[in-house]
Amino acid sequence: MFPDPSIEDRRAAAALSMDINLDRRSTADLAIVTTISAIYFIDLLAVLFMLWNRRYPPIKAKSPILMACLFLSSALWFVGDVQMNGHVTLANTALTKCLGLGFWVRILLGICGVCAVFALRSFALYHVFCLNQPYRGVKVYWPVIVYSACILAYGVVALVLKSEKTLYYVGPLDICSSAVGFKASVIGFVWITLAFVAFNYWRIRHIKSSFNESKEMGGACLLIFITTLYSTLVQFLYPRFPLSMAYRVSLTVLSHLCTNVIWWGTMFVPLWGCLFNRRVYLDQWIEKLRRDGLQRKYHLESTSLVRGEFTPADIAMNEAVMREYVYKGPDTYAFYYDGEGGGQRDMAVEGDVSVRALNWMQARNSKDVGFGNDRFLL
């Protein structure tokens, strides 16, 4: 897959006969593919850590499932870029089938997937902060259902068409190329998706939030816009961009720098706090919500708090369901509850904050409190 001197010689001869400039694939392409692959491996470790701690309130507030989908779509985008941007040898491999990776993986699952994640997140923020409605239930996912149906229909149509009218392999140059009309339709589809993302961001630009969700969305929209604009200009002004070292490297680096900046810009602070300062950061996070008066906006359903991890802030937030607590040391509290054991109740905490006690904790004795999988909705 990586530069084969004989194939590169053949490509150079073909380009010369066609009077086309061609930059041979070199160790620079290998370095780009290797470096970005290593970055995505680090991202994968971060995603696994995020999902393992998905019930940690500051992480859960960032929609960890959506952020995992963002990572997956970005990685698929990169896999497609390796083929379509001409970083590796395609000859004598399955990569000569351009429509599979170049369209389905790179465009539909990759680029459109990234845009869909941001559209869904902005739509969720609009529901919570502007409409004051919880973002749950089938009805709130209708935009994703409609968009997924459009993607599926578009993909099926592309499969039915002849390869000469969509994406096709150019043997002498060992690259994938696309028909002008198909390229225009693909880029138009991406821009329509971006327009929906931008529309949702415009609706949430003035929301009051504790953790800069509006700024995060604004920055993400700007980065995606810049990347898509550059890609559009390159593909139309220089259709044979995979033959140019400068264009193929810059396009790949810009695209995946963009996706990584967006992902880490959203998740770095809660992941760092969870990993290195778990309890203190959670206290600070809850305290900020209380100061801003936004506890209800950031309610965290079924948030698991592991054994021995309850803090003074947790106690303060849930004091209405407690009869008393006994201090057991610098990091542990024993709890005694009002009520009759199991079941669910809604009760007011600190005025207007609704807290549901799920799976009530049962104190075995004053020295050993059963935490287990007990959960609260903060």
Coordinates of C-alpha atoms in Angstrom, one line a residue:
M1 CA 0.0 0.0 0.0
F2 CA 2.9 2.4 0.7
P3 CA 5.0 3.8 -2.1
D4 CA 6.2 1.1 -4.5
P5 CA 9.1 2.5 -6.7
S6 CA 8.0 0.6 -9.8
I7 CA 4.4 1.8 -9.6
E8 CA 5.6 5.4 -8.9
D9 CA 7.8 5.2 -12.0
R10 CA 4.8 4.0 -14.0
R11 CA 2.7 6.9 -12.7
A12 CA 5.3 9.5 -13.4
A13 CA 5.6 8.2 -17.0
A14 CA 1.8 8.3 -17.5
A15 CA 1.6 11.8 -16.1
L16 CA 4.4 13.0 -18.4
S17 CA 2.6 11.6 -21.4
M18 CA -0.6 13.4 -20.4
D19 CA 1.4 16.6 -19.7
I20 CA 0.3 16.6 -16.0
N21 CA 2.5 17.5 -13.0
L22 CA 2.8 14.7 -10.5
D23 CA 4.5 14.6 -7.1
R24 CA 5.5 11.0 -6.3
R25 CA 4.3 9.4 -3.1
S26 CA 7.1 9.5 -0.6
T27 CA 8.0 9.1 3.0
A28 CA 6.0 12.4 3.7
D29 CA 2.8 10.5 2.8
L30 CA 3.8 7.6 5.0
A31 CA 4.6 10.1 7.9
I32 CA 1.2 11.8 7.5
V33 CA -0.7 8.5 7.6
T34 CA 1.3 7.1 10.5
T35 CA 1.1 10.3 12.6
I36 CA -2.6 10.8 12.2
S37 CA -3.2 7.1 12.8
A38 CA -1.3 7.4 16.1
I39 CA -3.4 10.5 17.0
Y40 CA -6.6 8.5 16.4
F41 CA -5.2 5.7 18.5
I42 CA -4.8 8.1 21.4
D43 CA -8.3 9.4 20.7
L44 CA -9.6 5.9 20.9
L45 CA -8.1 5.5 24.4
A46 CA -9.7 8.8 25.4
V47 CA -13.0 7.6 24.1
L48 CA -12.9 4.3 25.9
F49 CA -12.0 6.2 29.1
M50 CA -14.9 8.6 28.5
L51 CA -17.4 5.8 27.9
W52 CA -16.1 3.9 31.0
N53 CA -16.8 7.1 33.1
R54 CA -19.9 8.2 31.1
R55 CA -21.9 8.5 34.3
Y56 CA -19.5 11.0 35.8
P57 CA -21.7 14.1 35.8
P58 CA -19.3 16.6 34.0
I59 CA -18.7 13.9 31.3
K60 CA -22.3 13.0 31.0
A61 CA -23.2 16.7 30.4
K62 CA -21.1 16.6 27.2
S63 CA -23.2 13.8 25.7
P64 CA -20.5 11.0 25.7
I65 CA -22.4 8.8 23.2
L66 CA -22.5 11.7 20.7
M67 CA -18.8 12.4 21.3
A68 CA -18.0 8.7 20.7
C69 CA -20.0 8.9 17.4
L70 CA -18.0 12.1 16.5
F71 CA -14.8 10.2 17.0
L72 CA -16.0 7.2 15.0
S73 CA -17.1 9.4 12.1
S74 CA -13.8 11.3 12.2
A75 CA -11.8 8.1 12.0
L76 CA -13.9 6.8 9.1
W77 CA -13.4 10.2 7.4
F78 CA -9.6 9.6 7.8
V79 CA -9.8 6.1 6.4
G80 CA -11.5 7.5 3.3
D81 CA -9.0 10.3 3.0
V82 CA -6.1 7.9 2.9
Q83 CA -7.6 6.4 -0.3
M84 CA -9.1 9.5 -1.9
N85 CA -6.3 11.9 -1.2
G86 CA -3.8 9.5 -2.8
H87 CA -1.5 8.9 0.1
V88 CA -1.1 5.1 -0.6
T89 CA -0.7 2.8 -3.5
L90 CA -4.1 1.6 -4.8
A91 CA -3.0 -0.7 -7.5
N92 CA -3.5 -4.5 -7.0
T93 CA -5.6 -3.9 -3.8
A94 CA -9.2 -3.5 -2.8
L95 CA -8.7 0.2 -2.7
T96 CA -9.3 0.4 -6.4
K97 CA -13.0 0.1 -5.5
C98 CA -13.4 3.8 -5.0
L99 CA -17.1 4.1 -4.3
G100 CA -16.9 2.0 -1.1
L101 CA -14.3 3.9 0.9
G102 CA -14.4 7.1 -1.1
F103 CA -18.1 7.7 -0.9
W104 CA -19.8 5.5 1.6
V105 CA -17.1 5.6 4.3
R106 CA -15.5 9.0 3.7
I107 CA -18.5 11.1 2.7
L108 CA -21.7 9.5 4.1
L109 CA -20.4 7.9 7.3
G110 CA -17.4 10.2 7.8
I111 CA -18.0 13.9 6.8
C112 CA -21.8 13.7 6.9
G113 CA -21.6 11.7 10.1
V114 CA -19.5 14.5 11.7
C115 CA -22.0 17.1 10.6
A116 CA -25.0 15.0 11.8
V117 CA -23.4 14.8 15.3
F118 CA -23.1 18.5 15.6
A119 CA -26.6 19.0 14.2
L120 CA -28.0 16.6 16.8
R121 CA -26.0 18.3 19.6
S122 CA -27.1 21.8 18.6
F123 CA -30.7 20.5 18.3
A124 CA -30.4 19.1 21.8
L125 CA -29.1 22.3 23.3
Y126 CA -32.0 24.2 21.6
H127 CA -34.5 21.9 23.2
V128 CA -33.0 22.1 26.7
F129 CA -32.0 25.8 26.9
C130 CA -34.5 27.5 24.6
L131 CA -37.6 25.3 24.7
N132 CA -37.0 24.2 28.3
Q133 CA -37.8 20.7 27.4
P134 CA -36.0 17.5 28.2
Y135 CA -34.2 16.0 25.2
R136 CA -35.5 12.5 25.3
G137 CA -38.0 10.3 23.5
V138 CA -38.4 9.3 19.9
K139 CA -39.9 12.6 18.7
V140 CA -36.7 14.6 19.3
Y141 CA -34.7 12.3 17.0
W142 CA -36.8 12.9 13.9
P143 CA -34.2 15.1 12.3
V144 CA -31.6 12.3 12.6
I145 CA -34.1 9.7 11.2
V146 CA -34.9 11.9 8.2
Y147 CA -31.2 12.7 7.6
S148 CA -30.3 9.0 7.8
A149 CA -33.0 8.2 5.3
C150 CA -31.6 10.8 2.9
I151 CA -28.1 9.4 3.3
L152 CA -29.3 5.9 2.7
A153 CA -31.3 6.9 -0.4
Y154 CA -28.3 8.9 -1.7
G155 CA -26.0 6.0 -1.2
V156 CA -28.3 3.5 -2.9
V157 CA -28.6 5.8 -5.9
A158 CA -24.9 6.1 -6.2
L159 CA -24.5 2.3 -6.2
V160 CA -27.0 1.9 -9.0
L161 CA -25.2 4.4 -11.3
K162 CA -22.2 3.5 -13.4
S163 CA -18.9 4.1 -11.8
E164 CA -18.0 6.5 -14.6
K165 CA -20.8 8.8 -13.4
T166 CA -19.7 8.6 -9.7
L167 CA -16.3 7.6 -8.4
Y168 CA -13.9 5.6 -10.6
Y169 CA -10.3 4.4 -10.6
V170 CA -7.8 5.9 -12.9
G171 CA -5.3 3.1 -13.5
P172 CA -2.4 4.9 -15.2
L173 CA -2.3 7.6 -12.4
D174 CA -3.3 5.1 -9.6
I175 CA -5.8 7.5 -8.1
C176 CA -9.6 7.7 -7.5
S177 CA -11.4 10.5 -9.4
S178 CA -15.0 11.6 -9.5
A179 CA -17.4 12.8 -12.2
V180 CA -18.0 16.5 -12.1
G181 CA -21.8 16.2 -11.6
F182 CA -21.4 13.7 -8.9
K183 CA -18.8 15.8 -7.1
A184 CA -21.1 18.8 -7.2
S185 CA -24.0 16.8 -5.8
V186 CA -21.8 15.4 -3.0
I187 CA -20.4 18.8 -2.0
G188 CA -23.8 20.3 -2.2
F189 CA -25.2 17.6 0.1
V190 CA -22.4 18.4 2.6
W191 CA -23.1 22.1 2.4
I192 CA -26.8 21.6 3.0
T193 CA -26.0 19.6 6.1
L194 CA -23.7 22.4 7.3
A195 CA -26.4 24.9 6.7
F196 CA -28.7 23.0 9.1
V197 CA -25.9 22.9 11.7
A198 CA -25.4 26.7 11.3
F199 CA -29.1 27.3 11.6
N200 CA -29.3 25.3 14.8
Y201 CA -26.2 27.2 16.2
W202 CA -27.9 30.5 15.3
R203 CA -30.9 29.6 17.5
I204 CA -28.7 28.8 20.5
R205 CA -26.1 31.5 20.2
H206 CA -27.5 33.5 23.2
I207 CA -28.3 30.6 25.5
K208 CA -27.2 30.9 29.1
S209 CA -25.1 27.9 30.1
S210 CA -22.4 27.2 32.7
F211 CA -19.9 25.4 30.5
N212 CA -19.7 27.4 27.2
E213 CA -21.7 25.1 25.0
S214 CA -22.7 27.9 22.7
K215 CA -19.0 28.9 22.2
E216 CA -18.1 25.3 21.7
M217 CA -20.7 25.0 19.0
G218 CA -19.7 28.3 17.4
G219 CA -16.0 27.3 17.3
A220 CA -16.9 23.9 15.8
C221 CA -19.1 25.4 13.1
L222 CA -16.3 27.8 12.2
L223 CA -13.7 25.1 11.9
I224 CA -15.9 22.8 9.9
F225 CA -16.9 25.7 7.6
I226 CA -13.2 26.6 7.0
T227 CA -12.3 22.9 6.3
T228 CA -15.3 22.4 3.9
L229 CA -14.6 25.6 2.1
Y230 CA -11.0 24.7 1.5
S231 CA -11.9 21.2 0.4
T232 CA -14.5 22.6 -2.0
L233 CA -12.1 25.1 -3.6
V234 CA -9.3 22.5 -3.9
Q235 CA -11.6 19.9 -5.5
F236 CA -13.1 22.2 -8.1
L237 CA -10.0 24.3 -8.9
Y238 CA -7.5 21.4 -8.9
P239 CA -9.5 18.2 -9.7
R240 CA -6.3 16.2 -9.7
F241 CA -5.2 17.3 -6.3
P242 CA -4.1 13.7 -5.2
L243 CA -1.2 14.2 -7.6
S244 CA 0.0 17.3 -5.7
M245 CA 1.9 16.7 -2.5
A246 CA 1.0 20.2 -1.2
Y247 CA -2.7 19.8 -1.8
R248 CA -3.2 16.2 -0.6
V249 CA -1.2 16.7 2.6
S250 CA -2.7 20.1 3.5
L251 CA -6.2 18.8 2.9
T252 CA -5.7 15.7 5.1
V253 CA -3.9 17.6 7.8
L254 CA -6.5 20.4 7.9
S255 CA -9.5 18.0 8.0
H256 CA -8.2 15.9 10.9
L257 CA -6.7 18.8 12.8
C258 CA -10.2 20.3 12.7
T259 CA -11.9 17.2 14.0
N260 CA -9.4 16.6 16.8
V261 CA -9.4 20.3 17.9
I262 CA -13.2 20.1 18.1
W263 CA -13.3 16.8 20.0
W264 CA -10.5 17.7 22.5
G265 CA -11.8 21.2 22.9
T266 CA -15.1 19.7 24.1
M267 CA -13.8 16.8 26.2
F268 CA -10.4 17.8 27.5
V269 CA -11.4 19.6 30.7
P270 CA -13.9 17.0 32.0
L271 CA -11.6 14.1 31.1
W272 CA -8.7 15.8 32.8
G273 CA -10.8 16.5 35.9
C274 CA -12.1 12.9 36.0
L275 CA -8.7 11.4 35.6
F276 CA -6.6 13.6 37.9
N277 CA -8.9 15.5 40.2
R278 CA -12.1 13.5 40.2
R279 CA -13.8 14.6 43.5
V280 CA -12.6 18.1 43.7
Y281 CA -13.5 18.8 40.1
L282 CA -17.0 17.3 40.6
D283 CA -17.5 19.6 43.7
Q284 CA -16.4 22.6 41.6
W285 CA -18.7 21.6 38.7
I286 CA -21.8 21.2 40.9
E287 CA -21.0 24.4 42.8
K288 CA -20.8 26.3 39.5
L289 CA -24.2 25.0 38.5
R290 CA -25.7 26.1 41.8
R291 CA -24.2 29.6 41.5
D292 CA -25.5 29.9 37.9
G293 CA -28.9 28.5 38.9
L294 CA -28.8 26.0 36.1
Q295 CA -29.1 22.7 38.0
R296 CA -32.3 21.8 36.2
K297 CA -30.8 22.4 32.7
Y298 CA -27.9 20.0 33.5
H299 CA -29.9 17.3 35.2
L300 CA -28.1 14.0 34.9
E301 CA -30.4 11.0 34.7
S302 CA -29.3 7.8 36.5
T303 CA -25.8 9.1 37.4
S304 CA -23.8 6.4 39.1
L305 CA -21.7 7.5 42.0
V306 CA -19.3 4.7 42.9
R307 CA -18.7 3.4 46.4
G308 CA -17.2 6.0 48.7
E309 CA -17.3 8.7 46.1
F310 CA -19.9 11.0 47.7
T311 CA -18.7 14.5 48.5
P312 CA -20.0 17.4 50.5
A313 CA -21.5 18.8 47.3
D314 CA -23.4 15.6 46.7
I315 CA -24.8 15.8 50.3
A316 CA -25.9 19.4 49.8
M317 CA -27.6 18.6 46.5
N318 CA -29.5 15.7 48.0
E319 CA -30.1 16.8 51.6
A320 CA -33.9 16.5 51.3
V321 CA -33.8 12.8 51.0
M322 CA -31.5 12.3 54.0
R323 CA -32.4 12.2 57.6
E324 CA -28.8 12.6 58.7
Y325 CA -25.3 11.7 57.6
V326 CA -22.4 10.7 59.8
Y327 CA -18.9 11.9 58.8
K328 CA -16.6 8.9 58.6
G329 CA -13.3 10.4 57.4
P330 CA -11.9 12.9 54.9
D331 CA -13.4 11.0 51.8
T332 CA -16.3 8.9 53.1
Y333 CA -19.7 9.6 54.5
A334 CA -22.3 7.3 56.0
F335 CA -25.9 8.0 55.0
Y336 CA -29.2 7.3 56.8
Y337 CA -32.4 7.9 54.8
D338 CA -36.0 8.9 55.5
G339 CA -38.4 6.7 53.8
E340 CA -39.3 3.1 53.5
G341 CA -36.5 1.6 51.4
G342 CA -37.0 1.0 47.6
G343 CA -39.1 2.8 45.1
Q344 CA -39.0 6.3 43.5
R345 CA -40.0 9.7 44.7
D346 CA -39.7 13.2 43.4
M347 CA -38.9 15.8 46.0
A348 CA -37.8 19.5 46.1
V349 CA -34.2 20.3 46.9
E350 CA -33.1 23.8 47.5
G351 CA -36.3 25.3 46.2
D352 CA -36.9 24.4 42.6
V353 CA -34.4 21.5 41.9
S354 CA -36.1 18.2 41.3
V355 CA -34.2 15.2 42.5
R356 CA -35.3 11.6 42.0
A357 CA -33.8 9.1 44.4
L358 CA -33.4 5.8 42.5
N359 CA -32.6 2.6 44.4
W360 CA -32.4 4.0 47.8
M361 CA -29.2 3.3 49.7
Q362 CA -29.6 1.0 52.6
A363 CA -27.4 1.6 55.6
R364 CA -26.2 -1.7 57.0
N365 CA -24.8 0.0 60.1
S366 CA -23.1 3.2 61.2
K367 CA -19.7 1.9 60.1
D368 CA -20.5 0.3 56.8
V369 CA -22.9 1.9 54.4
G370 CA -24.0 0.0 51.3
F371 CA -23.4 2.2 48.2
G372 CA -23.5 -0.5 45.5
N373 CA -25.0 0.8 42.2
D374 CA -27.1 3.5 43.9
R375 CA -27.9 6.4 41.7
F376 CA -29.3 9.9 41.8
L377 CA -30.8 12.3 39.3
L378 CA -29.0 15.6 40.1

